[in-house]
Structure formats: C-alpha cells, structure tokens
Coordinates of C-alpha atoms in Angstrom, one line a residue:
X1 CA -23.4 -20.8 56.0
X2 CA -25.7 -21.4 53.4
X3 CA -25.5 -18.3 51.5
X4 CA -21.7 -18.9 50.4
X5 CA -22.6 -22.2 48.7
X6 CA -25.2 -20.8 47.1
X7 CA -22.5 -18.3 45.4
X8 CA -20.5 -20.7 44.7
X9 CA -22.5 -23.1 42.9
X10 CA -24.0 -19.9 40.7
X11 CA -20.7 -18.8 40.1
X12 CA -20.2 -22.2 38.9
X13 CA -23.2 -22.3 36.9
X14 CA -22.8 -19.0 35.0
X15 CA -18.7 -19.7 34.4
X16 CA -19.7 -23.4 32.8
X17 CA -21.6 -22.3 29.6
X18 CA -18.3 -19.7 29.1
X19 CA -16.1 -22.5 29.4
X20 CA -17.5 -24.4 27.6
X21 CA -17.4 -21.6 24.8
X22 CA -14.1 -21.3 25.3
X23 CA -13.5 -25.0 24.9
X24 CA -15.1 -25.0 21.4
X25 CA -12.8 -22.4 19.9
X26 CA -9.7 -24.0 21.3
X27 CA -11.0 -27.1 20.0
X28 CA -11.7 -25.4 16.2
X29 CA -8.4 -23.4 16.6
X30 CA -6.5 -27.1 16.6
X31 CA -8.5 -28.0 13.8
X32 CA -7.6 -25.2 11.7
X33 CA -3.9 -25.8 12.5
X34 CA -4.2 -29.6 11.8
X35 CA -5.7 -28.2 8.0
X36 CA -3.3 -25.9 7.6
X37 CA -0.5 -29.2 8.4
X38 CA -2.5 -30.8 5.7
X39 CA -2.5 -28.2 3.3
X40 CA 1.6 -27.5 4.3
X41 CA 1.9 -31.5 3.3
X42 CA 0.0 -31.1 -0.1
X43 CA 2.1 -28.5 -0.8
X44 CA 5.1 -30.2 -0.4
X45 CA 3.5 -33.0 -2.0
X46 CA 2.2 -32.0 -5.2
X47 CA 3.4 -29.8 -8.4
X48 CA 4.7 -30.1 -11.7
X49 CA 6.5 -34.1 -9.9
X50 CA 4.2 -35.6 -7.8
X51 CA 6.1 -37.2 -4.7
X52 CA 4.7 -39.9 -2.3
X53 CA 4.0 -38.5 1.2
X54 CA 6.4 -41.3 2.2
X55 CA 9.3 -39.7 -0.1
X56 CA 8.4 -36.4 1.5
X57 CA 8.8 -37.5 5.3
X58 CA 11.8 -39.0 4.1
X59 CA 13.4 -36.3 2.5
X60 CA 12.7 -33.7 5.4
X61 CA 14.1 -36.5 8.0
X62 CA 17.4 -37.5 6.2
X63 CA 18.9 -35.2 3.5
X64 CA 20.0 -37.8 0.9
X65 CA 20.8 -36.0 -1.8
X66 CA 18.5 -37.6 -4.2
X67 CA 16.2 -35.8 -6.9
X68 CA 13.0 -35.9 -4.4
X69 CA 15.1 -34.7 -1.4
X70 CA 16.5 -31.4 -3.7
X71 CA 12.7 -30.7 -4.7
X72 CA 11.3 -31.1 -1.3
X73 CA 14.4 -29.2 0.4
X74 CA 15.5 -27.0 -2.0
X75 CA 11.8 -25.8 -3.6
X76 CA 8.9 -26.8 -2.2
X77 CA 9.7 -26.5 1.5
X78 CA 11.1 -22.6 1.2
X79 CA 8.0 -21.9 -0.7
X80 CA 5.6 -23.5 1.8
X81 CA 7.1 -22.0 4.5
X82 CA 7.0 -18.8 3.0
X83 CA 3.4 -19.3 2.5
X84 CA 2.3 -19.7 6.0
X85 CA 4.5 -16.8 7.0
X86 CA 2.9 -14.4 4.6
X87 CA -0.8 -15.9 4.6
X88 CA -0.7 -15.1 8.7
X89 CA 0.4 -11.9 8.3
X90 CA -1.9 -10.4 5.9
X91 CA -4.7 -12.5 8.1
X92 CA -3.7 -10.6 10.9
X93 CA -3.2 -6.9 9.4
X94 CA -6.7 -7.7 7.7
X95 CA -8.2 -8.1 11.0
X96 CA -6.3 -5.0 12.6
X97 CA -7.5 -2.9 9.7
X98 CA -11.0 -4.2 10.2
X99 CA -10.7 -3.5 13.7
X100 CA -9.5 0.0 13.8
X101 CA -11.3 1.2 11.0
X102 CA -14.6 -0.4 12.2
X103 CA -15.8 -1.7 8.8
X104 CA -15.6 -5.0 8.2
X105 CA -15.0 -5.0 4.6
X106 CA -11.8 -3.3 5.0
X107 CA -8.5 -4.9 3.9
X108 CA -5.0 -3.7 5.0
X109 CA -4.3 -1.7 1.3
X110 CA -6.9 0.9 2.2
X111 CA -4.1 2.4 4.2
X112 CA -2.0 2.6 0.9
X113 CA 0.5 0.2 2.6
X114 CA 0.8 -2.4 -0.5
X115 CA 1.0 1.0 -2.5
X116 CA 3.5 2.3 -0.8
X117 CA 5.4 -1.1 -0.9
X118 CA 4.6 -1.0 -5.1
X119 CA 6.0 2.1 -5.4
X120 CA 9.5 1.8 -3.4
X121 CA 10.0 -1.0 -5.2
X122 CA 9.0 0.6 -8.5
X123 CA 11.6 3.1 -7.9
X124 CA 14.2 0.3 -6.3
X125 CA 14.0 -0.9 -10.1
X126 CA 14.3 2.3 -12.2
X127 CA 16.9 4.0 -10.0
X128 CA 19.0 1.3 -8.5
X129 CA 18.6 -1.4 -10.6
X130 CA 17.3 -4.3 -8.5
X131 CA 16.6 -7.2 -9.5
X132 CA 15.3 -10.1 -7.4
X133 CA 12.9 -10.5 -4.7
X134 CA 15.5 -10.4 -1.8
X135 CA 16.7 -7.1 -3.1
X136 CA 12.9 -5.4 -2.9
X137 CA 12.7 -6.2 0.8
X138 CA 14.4 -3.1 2.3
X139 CA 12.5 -1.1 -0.2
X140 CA 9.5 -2.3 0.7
X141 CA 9.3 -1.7 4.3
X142 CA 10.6 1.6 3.6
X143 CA 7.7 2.4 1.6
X144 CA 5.2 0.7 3.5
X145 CA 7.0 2.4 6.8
X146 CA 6.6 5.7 4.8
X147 CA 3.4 5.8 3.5
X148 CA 2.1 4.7 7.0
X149 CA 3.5 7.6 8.8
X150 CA 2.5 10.2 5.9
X151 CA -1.2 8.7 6.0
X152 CA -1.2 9.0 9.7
X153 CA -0.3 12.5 9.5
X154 CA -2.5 13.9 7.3
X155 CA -5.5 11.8 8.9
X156 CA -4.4 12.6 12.7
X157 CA -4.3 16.3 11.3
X158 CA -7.5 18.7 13.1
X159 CA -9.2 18.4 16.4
X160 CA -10.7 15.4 15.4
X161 CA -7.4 13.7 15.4
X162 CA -6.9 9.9 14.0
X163 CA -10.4 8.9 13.5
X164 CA -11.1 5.6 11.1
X165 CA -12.7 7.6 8.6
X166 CA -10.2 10.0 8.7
X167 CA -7.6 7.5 8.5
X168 CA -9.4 5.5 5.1
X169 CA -9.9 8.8 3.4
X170 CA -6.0 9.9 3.9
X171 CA -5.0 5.6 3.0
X172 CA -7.5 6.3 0.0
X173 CA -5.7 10.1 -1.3
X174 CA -2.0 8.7 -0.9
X175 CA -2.7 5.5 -2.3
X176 CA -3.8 7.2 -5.7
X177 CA -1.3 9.1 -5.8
X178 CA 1.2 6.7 -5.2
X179 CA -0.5 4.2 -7.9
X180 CA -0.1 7.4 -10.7
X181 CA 3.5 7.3 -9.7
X182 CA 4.0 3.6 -10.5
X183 CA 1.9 4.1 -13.7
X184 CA 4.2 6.6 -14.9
X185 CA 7.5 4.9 -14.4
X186 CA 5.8 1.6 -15.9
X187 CA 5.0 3.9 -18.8
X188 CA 9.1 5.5 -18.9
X189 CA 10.7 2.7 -18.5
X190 CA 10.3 -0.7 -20.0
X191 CA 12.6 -2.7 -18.0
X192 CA 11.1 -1.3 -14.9
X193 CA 7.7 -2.9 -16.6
X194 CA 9.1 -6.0 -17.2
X195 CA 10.9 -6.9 -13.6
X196 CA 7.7 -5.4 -12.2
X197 CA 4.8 -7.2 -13.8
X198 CA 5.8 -10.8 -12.6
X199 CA 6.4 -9.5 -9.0
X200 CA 3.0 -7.8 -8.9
X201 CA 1.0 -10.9 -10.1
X202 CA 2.0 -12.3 -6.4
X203 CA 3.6 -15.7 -6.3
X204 CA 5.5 -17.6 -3.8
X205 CA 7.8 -19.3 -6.0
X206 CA 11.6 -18.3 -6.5
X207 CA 12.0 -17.6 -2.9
X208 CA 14.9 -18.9 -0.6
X209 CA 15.2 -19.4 2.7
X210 CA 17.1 -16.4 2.9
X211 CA 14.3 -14.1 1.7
X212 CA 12.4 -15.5 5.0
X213 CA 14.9 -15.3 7.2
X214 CA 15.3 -11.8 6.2
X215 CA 11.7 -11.3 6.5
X216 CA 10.5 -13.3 9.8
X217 CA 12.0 -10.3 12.2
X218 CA 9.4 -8.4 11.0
X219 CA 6.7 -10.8 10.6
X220 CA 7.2 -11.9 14.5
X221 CA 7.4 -8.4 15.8
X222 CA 4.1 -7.3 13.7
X223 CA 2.5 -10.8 15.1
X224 CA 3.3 -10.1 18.7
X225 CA 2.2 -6.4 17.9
X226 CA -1.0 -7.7 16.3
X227 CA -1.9 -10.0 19.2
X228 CA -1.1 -8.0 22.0
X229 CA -3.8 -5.5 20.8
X230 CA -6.7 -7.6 21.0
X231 CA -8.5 -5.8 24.0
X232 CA -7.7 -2.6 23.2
X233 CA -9.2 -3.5 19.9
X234 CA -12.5 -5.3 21.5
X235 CA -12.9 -1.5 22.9
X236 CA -12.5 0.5 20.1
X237 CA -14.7 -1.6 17.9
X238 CA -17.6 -0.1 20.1
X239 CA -16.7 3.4 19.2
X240 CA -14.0 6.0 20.3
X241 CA -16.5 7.0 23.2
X242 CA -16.8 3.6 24.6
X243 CA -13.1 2.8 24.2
X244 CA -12.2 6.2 26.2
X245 CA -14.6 5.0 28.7
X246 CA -13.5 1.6 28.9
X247 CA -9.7 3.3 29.5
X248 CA -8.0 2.6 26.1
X249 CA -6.3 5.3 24.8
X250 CA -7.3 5.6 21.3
X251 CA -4.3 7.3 19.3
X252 CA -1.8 5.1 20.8
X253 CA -3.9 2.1 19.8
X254 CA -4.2 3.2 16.8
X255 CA -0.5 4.2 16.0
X256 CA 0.3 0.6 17.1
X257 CA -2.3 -0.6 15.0
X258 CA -0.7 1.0 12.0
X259 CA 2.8 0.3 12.7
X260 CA 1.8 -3.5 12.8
X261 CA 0.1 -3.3 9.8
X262 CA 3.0 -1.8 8.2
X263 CA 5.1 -4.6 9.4
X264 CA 3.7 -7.7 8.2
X265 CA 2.1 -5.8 4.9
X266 CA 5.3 -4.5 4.5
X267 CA 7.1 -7.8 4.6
X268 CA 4.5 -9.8 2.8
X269 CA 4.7 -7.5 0.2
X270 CA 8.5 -7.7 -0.6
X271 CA 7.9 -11.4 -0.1
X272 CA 4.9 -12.4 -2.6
X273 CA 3.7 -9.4 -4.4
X274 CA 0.4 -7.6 -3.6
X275 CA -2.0 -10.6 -2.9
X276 CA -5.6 -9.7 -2.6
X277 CA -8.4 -10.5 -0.7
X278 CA -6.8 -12.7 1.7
X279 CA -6.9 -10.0 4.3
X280 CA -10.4 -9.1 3.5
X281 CA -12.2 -12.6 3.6
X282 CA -9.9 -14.6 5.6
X283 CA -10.7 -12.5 8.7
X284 CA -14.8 -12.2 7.8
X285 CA -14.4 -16.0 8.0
X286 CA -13.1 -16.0 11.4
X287 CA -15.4 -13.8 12.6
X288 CA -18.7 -15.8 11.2
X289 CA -16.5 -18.6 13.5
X290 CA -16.0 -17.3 16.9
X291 CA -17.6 -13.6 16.3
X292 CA -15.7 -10.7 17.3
X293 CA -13.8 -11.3 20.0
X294 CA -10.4 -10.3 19.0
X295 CA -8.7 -12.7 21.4
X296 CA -10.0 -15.4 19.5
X297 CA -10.6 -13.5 16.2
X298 CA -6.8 -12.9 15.3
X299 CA -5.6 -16.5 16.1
X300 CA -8.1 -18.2 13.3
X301 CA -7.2 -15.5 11.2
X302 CA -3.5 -16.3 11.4
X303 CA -4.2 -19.8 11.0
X304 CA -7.1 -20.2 8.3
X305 CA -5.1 -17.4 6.3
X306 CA -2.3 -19.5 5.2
X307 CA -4.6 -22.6 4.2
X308 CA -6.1 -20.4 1.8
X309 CA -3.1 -19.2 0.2
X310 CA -1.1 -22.3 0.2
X311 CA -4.7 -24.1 -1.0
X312 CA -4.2 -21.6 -4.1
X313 CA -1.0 -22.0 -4.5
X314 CA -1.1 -25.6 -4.6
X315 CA -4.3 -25.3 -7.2
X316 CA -2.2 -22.9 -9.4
X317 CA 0.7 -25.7 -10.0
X318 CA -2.3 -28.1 -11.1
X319 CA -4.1 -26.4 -13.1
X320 CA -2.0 -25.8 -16.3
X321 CA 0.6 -28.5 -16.4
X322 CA 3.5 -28.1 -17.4
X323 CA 3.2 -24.6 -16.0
X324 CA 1.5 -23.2 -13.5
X325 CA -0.4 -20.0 -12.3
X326 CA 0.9 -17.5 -10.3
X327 CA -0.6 -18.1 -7.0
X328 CA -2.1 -14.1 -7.1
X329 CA -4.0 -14.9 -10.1
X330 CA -5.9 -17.7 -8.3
X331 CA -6.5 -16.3 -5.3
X332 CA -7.6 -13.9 -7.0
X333 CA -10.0 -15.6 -8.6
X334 CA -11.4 -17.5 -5.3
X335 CA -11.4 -14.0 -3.7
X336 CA -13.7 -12.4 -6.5
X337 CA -17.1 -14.4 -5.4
X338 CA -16.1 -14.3 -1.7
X339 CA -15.9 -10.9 -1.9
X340 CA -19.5 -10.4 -4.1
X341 CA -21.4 -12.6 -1.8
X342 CA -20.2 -10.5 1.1
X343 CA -20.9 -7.6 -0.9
X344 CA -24.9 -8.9 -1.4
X345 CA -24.8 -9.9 2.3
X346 CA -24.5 -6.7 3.6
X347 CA -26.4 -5.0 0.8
X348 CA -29.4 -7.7 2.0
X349 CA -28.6 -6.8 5.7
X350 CA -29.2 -3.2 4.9

C-alpha cells in the first residue's frame, strides 16, 4: 500500500507549482480590473469640470438633478462605459488576429475589417445621407460582415485553403482597394469629407447610451465567440499540422475566428472610429504577462485594453483645456513608440 501514496503525494507535488501559477494570474487578472475601476473613476472624474470623487458617487447613487449629476449621468458615464466596451473588444479581436494568423504583430485591420467598416460608412454618408454615430452602426457591421466573408473567400480559395498567410495577403488586397474607394468619395464629395474626418479621428465622445445599447449584442456575442476559442487557438498557434493532430479542425476555427473579429471590430468601429494600436500592443502586453496561453491571454487583454483607452481618453480632455483631443489622436501617439520598440525587439531577436 505504499505505492498509492507515493502517487499521490507526486501528483501533489507536480499539481502545486501549476497552481500556484494559476493563482498568480487570477491574482494579476483582479488587479487589472481594480485599474481599470480606477481608470473608469478618473474618467468620470476629470475633464473640461473637475468633480470630487464624493460628487461622483453621489451623483451615480441618487439622480438629483444638479449640474454634477447631468455631467456624470448624462456625459461622462455613456462615454466611459462606451470606453470599456470598445477597448475589450478590439483587445480581444487583436489577440484572435494574432492567434490565427500566427504573427504577433498583427492587429485586427489586416483583415480589412476597419476598412470595410470605413467604407460602408463612407457610402452611408454620400448615398443616404447619414449623419450621426448611431446611424453608421448598421453600416458598419455590414461592411465589416462583408469584407470578412469576401476576404475569406478569396484566401480559402485553392487546395491550400484558409491558411494565415493566405488570409493576410487577401485582408491586405481588399483593404487597398477598399481605402481607394473612400479616397475617391472623400475627393467627390465635400460633405462626405467633412462628416467623415471627425469620425475617423476616433473619439468616444457624443455617444449615448443608446449607441451602446445598440452595440453591446454584438460586442457580447463576439466576446463569448472570442473566449470560447481559446483551446482551439492554443492548437493552431503551433501550426495547422499540430492543430489537426491535436483534433481541432482548422477552417472552422478559423471561420469563427473571423466572424468574431468581425463582430466586435465591426461594432467598435461604428462606435469610436478606427482606433489604432490598441489591438496590436494591448495583447503583446498580455502575453509578456501570462505568455501565450490563450485561456489566460484573452481575459488581460479584455481588461488591460480598456485602461489604455480610457487612460487616453482621459489624457486627451487634459491636455488642451478648454478643448480636448480626440482620444484616436492620443492613443495614437502612445501607440507609435510601443509599436517601434516592439518593432526593434523583434528586429534584435532576429
């Protein structure tokens, strides 16, 4: 009877360092969430008024009616709830575009999604006349839907079928062309230019809650999406042989892949413009974090995402008093040296 306690206590042994792994990302999963209900208070917090984080409390709690209560309500809170919604998403498409593509320097427009989005909005404006940011979101998942079938098409075309490269040079041909076709009707039309130019700087500001609740179907069902295809995911990124070997089947993984990029890119999109970079370095982030298991690797993304982007949105309102800068401009500029430095890093790696 010794030989079963033996067993057990190995067992035990070799299970303890793993849990306690495990413990340590749960434990730097809460702290990201308790920054991000920091940054979600600063953003309520600060702007072009200042307001005490007493007055804020207070005018979430009991709707009074006075000026701080309209600003918190009526301003700040739509926008800073529309910031988490759309930081997570594009978090978690950047790390299912990372994922299925196998490059880690890949962000979810190399599938031509955000052009796509651009460019039914571009035509939303010239041929129908729209006008405000809950008008472009129909148009935008349609384009995004669109251009996500069309690239999967021509890159799933061959015996090769949908392979990433495949995939990022068919993202890469229809994403020109569709960027020609918004340069054109910039060019025709000057009304079209001027609706479109303060949408495609990004900015969270001038949204309702109705624009979100219009949006969050989407964003859920492209969330659950997302997270549901974390192991198949952990296969793939060891290559289509060791995925097929491993039992995931690779062109539905990848189809589910897209069409949950498509949804929260799409929705982000209508929501707050093209933002860059947040679903390129966000997910790098997380990965230098808890490496690249995508069980772990898509929650911090989801959560360290939206810090960023309310964190620039909140610098924007600060910065240029009176005003403010839109909050695609700064991020933006934040992005820019993440995005050399990882450029140098893998240039020094090479």
């Amino acid at each position: 009877m010794v030989w079963p306690v033996t067993a057990v206590r190995a067992e035990a042994t070799e299970r303890t360092p793993r849990h306690g792994y495990a413990l340590r990302r749960a434990g730097g999963l809460l702290l990201a969430a308790a920054a991000l209900a920091v940054m979600a208070l600063l953003s309520l917090a600060v702007g072009a008024k200042s307001i005490g984080f007493g007055a804020v409390f207070d005018a979430l709690a009991h709707h009074g009616g006075g000026p701080d209560d309209v600003v918190v309500r009526s301003l700040r809170l739509p926008r800073t709830l529309l910031g988490i919604c759309v930081g997570a998403a594009l978090g978690l498409a950047g790390v299912l575009m990372q994922g299925l593509t196998r490059n880690p320097l890949a962000d979810p427009g190399l599938l031509g999604i955000n052009s796509g989005a651009a460019a039914a909005i571009v035509a939303g404006i010239g041929f129908f006349g729209l006008g405000s940011p809950g008008q472009y979101v129909w148009f935008s998942l349609a384009g995004a839907a669109v251009t996500a079938v069309v690239v999967y098409f021509v890159g799933s075309g061959g015996r090769a079928g949908a392979t990433p490269v495949r995939l990022v040079l068919a993202g890469t041909a229809v994403a020109a062309a569709l960027t020609a076709f918004v340069q054109t009707m910039l060019l025709l039309s000057p009304q079209v230019f001027d609706q479109y130019r303060f949408w495609q700087l990004g900015s969270l500001a001038g949204r309702d809650l109705g624009v979100l609740g219009r949006l969050l179907p989407f964003l859920a069902a492209g969330a659950v999406l997302a997270l549901a295809l974390a192991r198949p995911l952990n296969a793939i990124v060891l290559g289509d042989d060791a995925g097929r070997a491993l039992g995931v089947h690779l062109g539905r993984t990848r189809a589910l892949g897209a069409l949950a990029i498509t949804l929260l890119c799409g929705a982000a999109t209508a929501a707050a413009g093209p933002l860059v970079f947040i679903g390129l370095a966000m997910p790098y982030i997380a990965r230098a974090l808890v490496g690249p298991d995508h069980r772990w690797l898509l929650p911090y993304s989801a959560v360290l995402s939206p810090v960023l982007l309310l964190a620039a949105d909140v610098l924007g309102r600060i910065v240029a008093p009176p005003g403010e800068l839109q909050v695609g401009l700064v991020v933006a500029f934040l992005g820019a040296p993440v995005f050399i430095g990882l450029v140098l890093r893998k240039k020094a790696a090479a």
